[in-house]
PDB file of C-alpha atoms in Angstrom:
ATOM      1  CA  MET A   1     158.225  66.726 -67.012  1.00 76.00           C
ATOM      2  CA  THR A   2     160.467  66.945 -70.036  1.00 84.00           C
ATOM      3  CA  GLU A   3     159.773  69.131 -73.034  1.00 85.00           C
ATOM      4  CA  ALA A   4     159.144  66.014 -75.130  1.00 88.00           C
ATOM      5  CA  GLU A   5     156.552  64.793 -72.609  1.00 89.00           C
ATOM      6  CA  LEU A   6     154.867  68.186 -72.496  1.00 89.00           C
ATOM      7  CA  ARG A   7     154.761  68.269 -76.271  1.00 91.00           C
ATOM      8  CA  ARG A   8     153.117  64.843 -76.281  1.00 93.00           C
ATOM      9  CA  VAL A   9     150.472  65.928 -73.773  1.00 93.00           C
ATOM     10  CA  LEU A  10     149.770  69.024 -75.849  1.00 94.00           C
ATOM     11  CA  GLU A  11     149.446  66.956 -79.015  1.00 94.00           C
ATOM     12  CA  ASP A  12     147.132  64.455 -77.297  1.00 94.00           C
ATOM     13  CA  SER A  13     145.031  67.318 -75.999  1.00 95.00           C
ATOM     14  CA  ILE A  14     144.540  68.836 -79.441  1.00 96.00           C
ATOM     15  CA  MET A  15     143.811  65.516 -81.115  1.00 94.00           C
ATOM     16  CA  GLU A  16     141.358  64.331 -78.495  1.00 95.00           C
ATOM     17  CA  THR A  17     139.504  67.649 -78.280  1.00 96.00           C
ATOM     18  CA  LEU A  18     139.141  68.015 -82.042  1.00 95.00           C
ATOM     19  CA  ASP A  19     138.087  64.410 -82.469  1.00 95.00           C
ATOM     20  CA  ALA A  20     135.548  64.267 -79.622  1.00 94.00           C
ATOM     21  CA  MET A  21     133.954  67.695 -79.804  1.00 94.00           C
ATOM     22  CA  PHE A  22     134.751  69.134 -83.228  1.00 94.00           C
ATOM     23  CA  PHE A  23     134.330  65.884 -85.156  1.00 91.00           C
ATOM     24  CA  THR A  24     137.567  66.737 -86.928  1.00 89.00           C
ATOM     25  CA  ALA A  25     140.592  64.523 -87.472  1.00 84.00           C
ATOM     26  CA  CYS A  26     144.240  65.520 -87.084  1.00 85.00           C
ATOM     27  CA  PHE A  27     146.820  64.476 -89.642  1.00 83.00           C
ATOM     28  CA  GLY A  28     150.058  65.211 -87.800  1.00 79.00           C
ATOM     29  CA  ALA A  29     152.519  67.949 -88.616  1.00 80.00           C
ATOM     30  CA  PRO A  30     151.624  70.185 -91.583  1.00 79.00           C
ATOM     31  CA  GLU A  31     153.522  69.613 -94.794  1.00 75.00           C
ATOM     32  CA  ALA A  32     154.411  73.269 -95.212  1.00 70.00           C
ATOM     33  CA  GLU A  33     157.004  74.690 -92.821  1.00 66.00           C
ATOM     34  CA  GLY A  34     156.340  77.854 -90.839  1.00 63.00           C
ATOM     35  CA  ALA A  35     153.454  79.296 -88.892  1.00 59.00           C
ATOM     36  CA  PRO A  36     149.907  79.422 -90.266  1.00 60.00           C
ATOM     37  CA  PRO A  37     148.496  82.827 -91.163  1.00 64.00           C
ATOM     38  CA  ALA A  38     147.858  84.350 -87.743  1.00 66.00           C
ATOM     39  CA  GLU A  39     144.441  85.723 -88.584  1.00 85.00           C
ATOM     40  CA  MET A  40     142.867  84.553 -85.355  1.00 92.00           C
ATOM     41  CA  ALA A  41     144.399  83.754 -81.995  1.00 94.00           C
ATOM     42  CA  ALA A  42     142.978  82.904 -78.586  1.00 95.00           C
ATOM     43  CA  GLU A  43     144.786  82.730 -75.273  1.00 95.00           C
ATOM     44  CA  VAL A  44     144.120  81.154 -71.888  1.00 95.00           C
ATOM     45  CA  ALA A  45     146.335  82.020 -68.940  1.00 95.00           C
ATOM     46  CA  PHE A  46     146.466  79.722 -65.922  1.00 93.00           C
ATOM     47  CA  GLU A  47     147.523  80.026 -62.316  1.00 91.00           C
ATOM     48  CA  GLY A  48     149.046  77.143 -60.436  1.00 86.00           C
ATOM     49  CA  ARG A  49     152.365  75.431 -59.910  1.00 83.00           C
ATOM     50  CA  PRO A  50     153.657  76.401 -62.395  1.00 85.00           C
ATOM     51  CA  PRO A  51     151.639  79.232 -63.997  1.00 90.00           C
ATOM     52  CA  GLY A  52     151.619  79.793 -67.727  1.00 93.00           C
ATOM     53  CA  ARG A  53     149.506  80.371 -70.785  1.00 94.00           C
ATOM     54  CA  LEU A  54     148.358  78.589 -73.901  1.00 95.00           C
ATOM     55  CA  THR A  55     147.803  80.307 -77.233  1.00 95.00           C
ATOM     56  CA  LEU A  56     146.059  78.885 -80.293  1.00 94.00           C
ATOM     57  CA  ARG A  57     146.497  80.423 -83.731  1.00 92.00           C
ATOM     58  CA  MET A  58     144.847  79.574 -87.004  1.00 92.00           C
ATOM     59  CA  ALA A  59     143.595  81.110 -90.211  1.00 92.00           C
ATOM     60  CA  ALA A  60     140.154  82.712 -89.972  1.00 93.00           C
ATOM     61  CA  ALA A  61     138.696  80.335 -92.549  1.00 93.00           C
ATOM     62  CA  ALA A  62     139.968  77.328 -90.617  1.00 93.00           C
ATOM     63  CA  ALA A  63     138.562  78.704 -87.357  1.00 95.00           C
ATOM     64  CA  ARG A  64     135.204  79.229 -89.061  1.00 96.00           C
ATOM     65  CA  SER A  65     135.200  75.662 -90.320  1.00 95.00           C
ATOM     66  CA  LEU A  66     135.918  74.305 -86.839  1.00 95.00           C
ATOM     67  CA  ALA A  67     133.226  76.549 -85.340  1.00 96.00           C
ATOM     68  CA  ALA A  68     130.674  75.247 -87.840  1.00 96.00           C
ATOM     69  CA  ASN A  69     131.483  71.676 -86.803  1.00 95.00           C
ATOM     70  CA  PHE A  70     131.244  72.512 -83.130  1.00 96.00           C
ATOM     71  CA  LEU A  71     127.967  74.409 -83.333  1.00 96.00           C
ATOM     72  CA  GLY A  72     126.340  72.296 -86.031  1.00 93.00           C
ATOM     73  CA  GLU A  73     125.761  75.312 -88.260  1.00 94.00           C
ATOM     74  CA  GLU A  74     126.662  76.279 -91.786  1.00 96.00           C
ATOM     75  CA  GLU A  75     129.883  78.292 -91.956  1.00 95.00           C
ATOM     76  CA  ASP A  76     128.179  81.230 -93.664  1.00 96.00           C
ATOM     77  CA  ALA A  77     125.596  81.454 -90.901  1.00 96.00           C
ATOM     78  CA  LEU A  78     128.159  82.148 -88.189  1.00 97.00           C
ATOM     79  CA  SER A  79     129.066  85.608 -86.919  1.00 96.00           C
ATOM     80  CA  GLU A  80     132.644  86.637 -86.163  1.00 94.00           C
ATOM     81  CA  ARG A  81     131.733  86.591 -82.493  1.00 94.00           C
ATOM     82  CA  GLN A  82     130.527  83.001 -82.660  1.00 96.00           C
ATOM     83  CA  VAL A  83     133.737  81.928 -84.394  1.00 96.00           C
ATOM     84  CA  GLY A  84     135.747  83.725 -81.730  1.00 96.00           C
ATOM     85  CA  ASP A  85     133.706  82.140 -78.920  1.00 96.00           C
ATOM     86  CA  VAL A  86     134.396  78.687 -80.310  1.00 97.00           C
ATOM     87  CA  LEU A  87     138.129  79.321 -80.724  1.00 96.00           C
ATOM     88  CA  CYS A  88     138.198  80.528 -77.114  1.00 96.00           C
ATOM     89  CA  GLU A  89     136.384  77.378 -75.993  1.00 96.00           C
ATOM     90  CA  LEU A  90     138.825  75.219 -77.949  1.00 97.00           C
ATOM     91  CA  ALA A  91     141.726  76.989 -76.222  1.00 97.00           C
ATOM     92  CA  ASN A  92     139.993  76.504 -72.872  1.00 96.00           C
ATOM     93  CA  MET A  93     139.574  72.763 -73.390  1.00 96.00           C
ATOM     94  CA  VAL A  94     143.078  72.182 -74.739  1.00 96.00           C
ATOM     95  CA  CYS A  95     144.562  74.180 -71.865  1.00 96.00           C
ATOM     96  CA  GLY A  96     142.451  72.394 -69.249  1.00 93.00           C
ATOM     97  CA  PHE A  97     143.455  69.002 -70.622  1.00 94.00           C
ATOM     98  CA  VAL A  98     147.138  69.895 -70.464  1.00 94.00           C
ATOM     99  CA  VAL A  99     147.278  71.519 -67.048  1.00 92.00           C
ATOM    100  CA  SER A 100     145.161  68.743 -65.489  1.00 90.00           C
ATOM    101  CA  ARG A 101     147.968  66.382 -66.404  1.00 89.00           C
ATOM    102  CA  VAL A 102     150.921  68.656 -65.721  1.00 85.00           C
ATOM    103  CA  GLU A 103     150.139  70.757 -62.657  1.00 72.00           C
ATOM    104  CA  ALA A 104     151.413  69.587 -59.276  1.00 69.00           C
ATOM    105  CA  GLY A 105     148.360  70.815 -57.379  1.00 78.00           C
ATOM    106  CA  GLU A 106     145.281  72.892 -57.833  1.00 82.00           C
ATOM    107  CA  PHE A 107     145.150  75.299 -60.736  1.00 86.00           C
ATOM    108  CA  ARG A 108     142.798  77.908 -62.107  1.00 88.00           C
ATOM    109  CA  LEU A 109     142.225  78.780 -65.734  1.00 92.00           C
ATOM    110  CA  GLY A 110     141.654  82.396 -66.647  1.00 92.00           C
ATOM    111  CA  ALA A 111     138.904  83.443 -69.002  1.00 92.00           C
ATOM    112  CA  PRO A 112     139.906  82.699 -72.602  1.00 94.00           C
ATOM    113  CA  ARG A 113     140.259  85.749 -74.812  1.00 95.00           C
ATOM    114  CA  ILE A 114     140.775  86.604 -78.443  1.00 95.00           C
ATOM    115  CA  LEU A 115     144.096  88.328 -79.116  1.00 92.00           C
ATOM    116  CA  GLU A 116     144.165  91.376 -81.336  1.00 79.00           C
ATOM    117  CA  THR A 117     147.542  90.355 -82.709  1.00 71.00           C
ATOM    118  CA  GLY A 118     148.759  86.911 -83.629  1.00 62.00           C
ATOM    119  CA  GLY A 119     149.995  86.290 -80.110  1.00 61.00           C
ATOM    120  CA  PRO A 120     153.296  84.980 -78.851  1.00 60.00           C
ATOM    121  CA  ARG A 121     155.094  81.993 -80.292  1.00 68.00           C
ATOM    122  CA  GLY A 122     157.241  81.206 -77.281  1.00 75.00           C
ATOM    123  CA  GLY A 123     157.527  78.048 -75.219  1.00 87.00           C
ATOM    124  CA  ILE A 124     156.544  74.761 -76.783  1.00 91.00           C
ATOM    125  CA  VAL A 125     155.085  75.373 -80.226  1.00 91.00           C
ATOM    126  CA  LEU A 126     153.183  72.625 -81.996  1.00 91.00           C
ATOM    127  CA  ALA A 127     151.458  72.809 -85.381  1.00 91.00           C
ATOM    128  CA  VAL A 128     149.017  70.172 -86.553  1.00 91.00           C
ATOM    129  CA  GLU A 129     147.149  69.707 -89.803  1.00 90.00           C
ATOM    130  CA  THR A 130     143.443  69.361 -89.115  1.00 88.00           C
ATOM    131  CA  GLY A 131     140.575  68.676 -91.420  1.00 84.00           C
ATOM    132  CA  ALA A 132     139.866  72.404 -91.262  1.00 83.00           C
ATOM    133  CA  GLY A 133     143.416  73.733 -91.709  1.00 87.00           C
ATOM    134  CA  VAL A 134     146.588  74.215 -89.694  1.00 91.00           C
ATOM    135  CA  LEU A 135     146.240  74.811 -85.968  1.00 93.00           C
ATOM    136  CA  GLU A 136     149.236  76.081 -84.035  1.00 92.00           C
ATOM    137  CA  ALA A 137     149.464  75.853 -80.253  1.00 94.00           C
ATOM    138  CA  ALA A 138     152.048  77.572 -78.061  1.00 93.00           C
ATOM    139  CA  LEU A 139     152.387  76.475 -74.437  1.00 93.00           C
ATOM    140  CA  GLU A 140     154.418  78.673 -72.141  1.00 92.00           C
ATOM    141  CA  MET A 141     155.040  77.505 -68.570  1.00 87.00           C
ATOM    142  CA  GLU A 142     157.372  78.615 -65.837  1.00 81.00           C
ATOM    143  CA  ASP A 143     159.597  75.700 -64.838  1.00 69.00           C
ATOM    144  CA  PRO A 144     157.334  72.731 -65.623  1.00 56.00           C
ATOM    145  CA  ILE A 145     157.432  70.121 -62.865  1.00 52.00           C
ATOM    146  CA  CYS A 146     156.095  66.630 -62.372  1.00 53.00           C
ATOM    147  CA  PRO A 147     153.044  65.941 -60.206  1.00 51.00           C
ATOM    148  CA  PRO A 148     154.035  64.240 -56.929  1.00 45.00           C
TER     149      PRO A 148
ATOM    150  CA  MET B   1     110.702  60.383 -70.981  1.00 82.00           C
ATOM    151  CA  SER B   2     111.559  63.996 -71.634  1.00 90.00           C
ATOM    152  CA  TYR B   3     113.430  66.283 -69.240  1.00 92.00           C
ATOM    153  CA  ARG B   4     113.588  69.921 -68.288  1.00 95.00           C
ATOM    154  CA  VAL B   5     117.271  70.855 -68.360  1.00 96.00           C
ATOM    155  CA  LEU B   6     119.278  73.880 -67.232  1.00 97.00           C
ATOM    156  CA  ILE B   7     122.728  74.448 -68.771  1.00 98.00           C
ATOM    157  CA  VAL B   8     124.985  76.823 -66.821  1.00 98.00           C
ATOM    158  CA  ASP B   9     128.120  77.940 -68.640  1.00 97.00           C
ATOM    159  CA  ASP B  10     129.631  81.341 -69.412  1.00 95.00           C
ATOM    160  CA  SER B  11     130.468  80.219 -72.945  1.00 94.00           C
ATOM    161  CA  PRO B  12     127.499  80.580 -75.328  1.00 95.00           C
ATOM    162  CA  ALA B  13     129.290  78.212 -77.705  1.00 95.00           C
ATOM    163  CA  MET B  14     129.560  75.499 -75.061  1.00 96.00           C
ATOM    164  CA  ARG B  15     125.905  75.897 -74.087  1.00 96.00           C
ATOM    165  CA  THR B  16     124.937  75.447 -77.724  1.00 96.00           C
ATOM    166  CA  PHE B  17     127.201  72.421 -78.059  1.00 96.00           C
ATOM    167  CA  ILE B  18     125.823  70.712 -74.952  1.00 96.00           C
ATOM    168  CA  ARG B  19     122.256  71.280 -76.055  1.00 95.00           C
ATOM    169  CA  ARG B  20     123.040  69.998 -79.528  1.00 93.00           C
ATOM    170  CA  VAL B  21     124.724  66.794 -78.410  1.00 92.00           C
ATOM    171  CA  MET B  22     121.936  66.070 -75.947  1.00 91.00           C
ATOM    172  CA  GLU B  23     119.373  66.355 -78.713  1.00 90.00           C
ATOM    173  CA  SER B  24     121.426  64.429 -81.257  1.00 88.00           C
ATOM    174  CA  SER B  25     122.131  61.578 -78.854  1.00 84.00           C
ATOM    175  CA  GLY B  26     118.440  60.973 -78.322  1.00 84.00           C
ATOM    176  CA  PHE B  27     118.028  62.740 -74.993  1.00 85.00           C
ATOM    177  CA  GLU B  28     114.523  64.166 -75.047  1.00 87.00           C
ATOM    178  CA  LEU B  29     114.328  67.783 -73.932  1.00 90.00           C
ATOM    179  CA  ALA B  30     110.953  69.073 -72.784  1.00 92.00           C
ATOM    180  CA  SER B  31     112.622  72.417 -72.070  1.00 94.00           C
ATOM    181  CA  CYS B  32     116.203  73.624 -72.158  1.00 95.00           C
ATOM    182  CA  TYR B  33     117.115  76.738 -70.180  1.00 97.00           C
ATOM    183  CA  GLU B  34     120.485  78.475 -70.244  1.00 97.00           C
ATOM    184  CA  ALA B  35     122.369  80.661 -67.780  1.00 97.00           C
ATOM    185  CA  GLY B  36     125.771  82.334 -68.021  1.00 97.00           C
ATOM    186  CA  ASN B  37     126.760  81.821 -64.375  1.00 97.00           C
ATOM    187  CA  GLY B  38     125.471  80.568 -61.050  1.00 96.00           C
ATOM    188  CA  GLU B  39     123.699  83.784 -60.157  1.00 97.00           C
ATOM    189  CA  GLU B  40     121.686  83.783 -63.372  1.00 97.00           C
ATOM    190  CA  ALA B  41     120.895  80.118 -62.805  1.00 97.00           C
ATOM    191  CA  LEU B  42     119.600  80.715 -59.274  1.00 96.00           C
ATOM    192  CA  ALA B  43     117.413  83.558 -60.525  1.00 96.00           C
ATOM    193  CA  LEU B  44     115.980  81.326 -63.236  1.00 96.00           C
ATOM    194  CA  LEU B  45     115.318  78.538 -60.747  1.00 95.00           C
ATOM    195  CA  CYS B  46     113.079  80.884 -58.759  1.00 93.00           C
ATOM    196  CA  THR B  47     110.516  80.614 -61.537  1.00 94.00           C
ATOM    197  CA  GLU B  48     111.303  77.429 -63.457  1.00 94.00           C
ATOM    198  CA  TRP B  49     111.548  73.857 -62.215  1.00 93.00           C
ATOM    199  CA  VAL B  50     114.113  71.606 -63.901  1.00 96.00           C
ATOM    200  CA  ASP B  51     114.851  67.897 -63.713  1.00 94.00           C
ATOM    201  CA  VAL B  52     118.625  68.222 -64.050  1.00 95.00           C
ATOM    202  CA  ILE B  53     121.293  70.940 -64.056  1.00 97.00           C
ATOM    203  CA  LEU B  54     124.524  70.810 -66.050  1.00 97.00           C
ATOM    204  CA  THR B  55     127.082  73.319 -64.839  1.00 98.00           C
ATOM    205  CA  ASP B  56     130.581  74.492 -65.593  1.00 96.00           C
ATOM    206  CA  ILE B  57     132.894  75.374 -62.683  1.00 95.00           C
ATOM    207  CA  ASN B  58     135.005  78.259 -63.906  1.00 91.00           C
ATOM    208  CA  MET B  59     132.518  81.105 -64.427  1.00 93.00           C
ATOM    209  CA  PRO B  60     132.389  84.796 -63.498  1.00 93.00           C
ATOM    210  CA  VAL B  61     130.158  86.310 -60.776  1.00 94.00           C
ATOM    211  CA  VAL B  62     129.060  83.024 -59.135  1.00 95.00           C
ATOM    212  CA  ASP B  63     131.214  80.056 -60.101  1.00 95.00           C
ATOM    213  CA  GLY B  64     130.233  76.402 -60.078  1.00 96.00           C
ATOM    214  CA  GLU B  65     131.421  75.714 -56.542  1.00 95.00           C
ATOM    215  CA  GLU B  66     129.521  78.632 -55.064  1.00 96.00           C
ATOM    216  CA  PHE B  67     126.496  77.731 -57.169  1.00 97.00           C
ATOM    217  CA  LEU B  68     126.450  74.251 -55.621  1.00 96.00           C
ATOM    218  CA  ARG B  69     126.853  75.698 -52.114  1.00 96.00           C
ATOM    219  CA  ARG B  70     123.874  77.999 -52.641  1.00 95.00           C
ATOM    220  CA  LEU B  71     121.779  75.236 -54.167  1.00 95.00           C
ATOM    221  CA  SER B  72     122.418  73.049 -51.126  1.00 92.00           C
ATOM    222  CA  ARG B  73     120.978  75.752 -48.872  1.00 92.00           C
ATOM    223  CA  GLU B  74     117.672  75.822 -50.778  1.00 88.00           C
ATOM    224  CA  ASP B  75     115.179  73.247 -49.506  1.00 85.00           C
ATOM    225  CA  LEU B  76     113.358  72.955 -52.811  1.00 84.00           C
ATOM    226  CA  LEU B  77     116.428  72.982 -55.052  1.00 88.00           C
ATOM    227  CA  ARG B  78     118.901  70.734 -53.250  1.00 88.00           C
ATOM    228  CA  SER B  79     117.180  67.643 -54.618  1.00 90.00           C
ATOM    229  CA  VAL B  80     117.745  68.655 -58.253  1.00 94.00           C
ATOM    230  CA  PRO B  81     120.563  66.483 -59.645  1.00 95.00           C
ATOM    231  CA  VAL B  82     123.604  68.406 -60.849  1.00 97.00           C
ATOM    232  CA  VAL B  83     126.154  67.180 -63.385  1.00 97.00           C
ATOM    233  CA  VAL B  84     129.390  69.162 -63.511  1.00 97.00           C
ATOM    234  CA  ILE B  85     131.007  69.625 -66.915  1.00 97.00           C
ATOM    235  CA  SER B  86     134.557  70.909 -66.590  1.00 95.00           C
ATOM    236  CA  THR B  87     137.968  71.011 -68.230  1.00 93.00           C
ATOM    237  CA  ASP B  88     139.476  70.130 -64.837  1.00 91.00           C
ATOM    238  CA  ALA B  89     140.282  66.430 -64.950  1.00 90.00           C
ATOM    239  CA  THR B  90     141.949  66.255 -61.535  1.00 90.00           C
ATOM    240  CA  LYS B  91     140.596  63.821 -58.955  1.00 90.00           C
ATOM    241  CA  HIS B  92     140.623  66.345 -56.125  1.00 90.00           C
ATOM    242  CA  ARG B  93     138.435  68.766 -58.062  1.00 92.00           C
ATOM    243  CA  ALA B  94     135.867  66.092 -58.859  1.00 94.00           C
ATOM    244  CA  GLU B  95     135.855  64.948 -55.234  1.00 94.00           C
ATOM    245  CA  ARG B  96     135.261  68.495 -54.054  1.00 94.00           C
ATOM    246  CA  MET B  97     132.351  68.965 -56.437  1.00 96.00           C
ATOM    247  CA  PHE B  98     130.785  65.671 -55.299  1.00 96.00           C
ATOM    248  CA  ALA B  99     131.240  66.789 -51.691  1.00 96.00           C
ATOM    249  CA  LEU B 100     129.327  69.960 -52.539  1.00 95.00           C
ATOM    250  CA  GLY B 101     126.429  67.912 -53.871  1.00 94.00           C
ATOM    251  CA  ALA B 102     127.168  67.165 -57.520  1.00 96.00           C
ATOM    252  CA  ARG B 103     125.866  63.782 -58.650  1.00 95.00           C
ATOM    253  CA  GLY B 104     127.813  63.521 -61.901  1.00 95.00           C
ATOM    254  CA  TYR B 105     131.071  64.809 -63.380  1.00 96.00           C
ATOM    255  CA  VAL B 106     132.039  64.949 -67.055  1.00 96.00           C
ATOM    256  CA  THR B 107     135.462  66.131 -68.174  1.00 96.00           C
ATOM    257  CA  LYS B 108     135.881  68.164 -71.338  1.00 95.00           C
ATOM    258  CA  PRO B 109     136.634  67.088 -73.991  1.00 95.00           C
ATOM    259  CA  PHE B 110     133.868  64.496 -73.976  1.00 94.00           C
ATOM    260  CA  ARG B 111     132.061  62.500 -76.610  1.00 92.00           C
ATOM    261  CA  PRO B 112     128.291  62.895 -76.947  1.00 90.00           C
ATOM    262  CA  GLU B 113     127.763  59.344 -75.726  1.00 90.00           C
ATOM    263  CA  ASP B 114     129.816  60.071 -72.595  1.00 92.00           C
ATOM    264  CA  LEU B 115     127.526  62.945 -71.674  1.00 92.00           C
ATOM    265  CA  ARG B 116     124.417  60.925 -72.332  1.00 90.00           C
ATOM    266  CA  ALA B 117     125.703  58.014 -70.233  1.00 91.00           C
ATOM    267  CA  GLU B 118     126.530  60.267 -67.302  1.00 93.00           C
ATOM    268  CA  LEU B 119     123.140  61.970 -67.527  1.00 91.00           C
ATOM    269  CA  GLU B 120     121.322  58.647 -67.575  1.00 90.00           C
ATOM    270  CA  ARG B 121     123.378  57.337 -64.667  1.00 91.00           C
ATOM    271  CA  THR B 122     122.700  60.481 -62.679  1.00 91.00           C
ATOM    272  CA  LEU B 123     118.985  60.597 -63.373  1.00 87.00           C
ATOM    273  CA  GLU B 124     118.454  56.916 -62.688  1.00 85.00           C
ATOM    274  CA  ALA B 125     120.515  56.785 -59.509  1.00 77.00           C
ATOM    275  CA  PRO B 126     118.516  56.774 -56.257  1.00 69.00           C
ATOM    276  CA  HIS B 127     118.957  59.848 -54.105  1.00 64.00           C
ATOM    277  CA  ASP B 128     117.614  61.459 -50.940  1.00 56.00           C
TER     278      ASP B 128
END
């Protein structure tokens, strides 16, 4: 699978997940260049052929807005832990969507986790403007291959 | 008709979401129980009867596959319909879960109406 194809799958994954389960639209690439403030980041590692990891980064206020949509709560009513849980679940769904379409065989997702730092920005990096703010995804895979 | 439902997922956020979309899509819940993995679910099922179980696959302690295996060994519980809700969209995974006894399979991300449709199909389908 080419990098352009992987990037397209990653973009589709983000758009479909936000639309279906966060009731939030995506508006393509953000107008401003550069990474969003890395106030929150979540990572999911996966095992398979090939292994890799996906990292999502976004500003804390944007993550809180998405969490409120997902849980059907007011933003102010949410704890930091709830916001983190939702960002982890978003990373889990985006990662699962991508690897289901990229992996050559069976795969296993690790438990999503919040990163203390902003996380890596290696591999394929994609930033999208959402109704809540900028979301940046980084997909790192070892030698991506096509399914048979 | 209202249903007694058990949601099994290690993510509290996902359990809340599933419950919310069931309620908002008009699915009547008589009771809604939650468990963080298959072991907690089996313990809960010792004391509570449910009409349908919705379970994730990738969970700590007892995952969704092992949960289905253990359910199938319980005379009273094997008849409870199970709908799997997973990020794994591969055909072989769904086939394996059906082989273990699942009656429905929903891939995340899903729309509320997709979940409702799969629940209705599962609950209305004849079974042994």
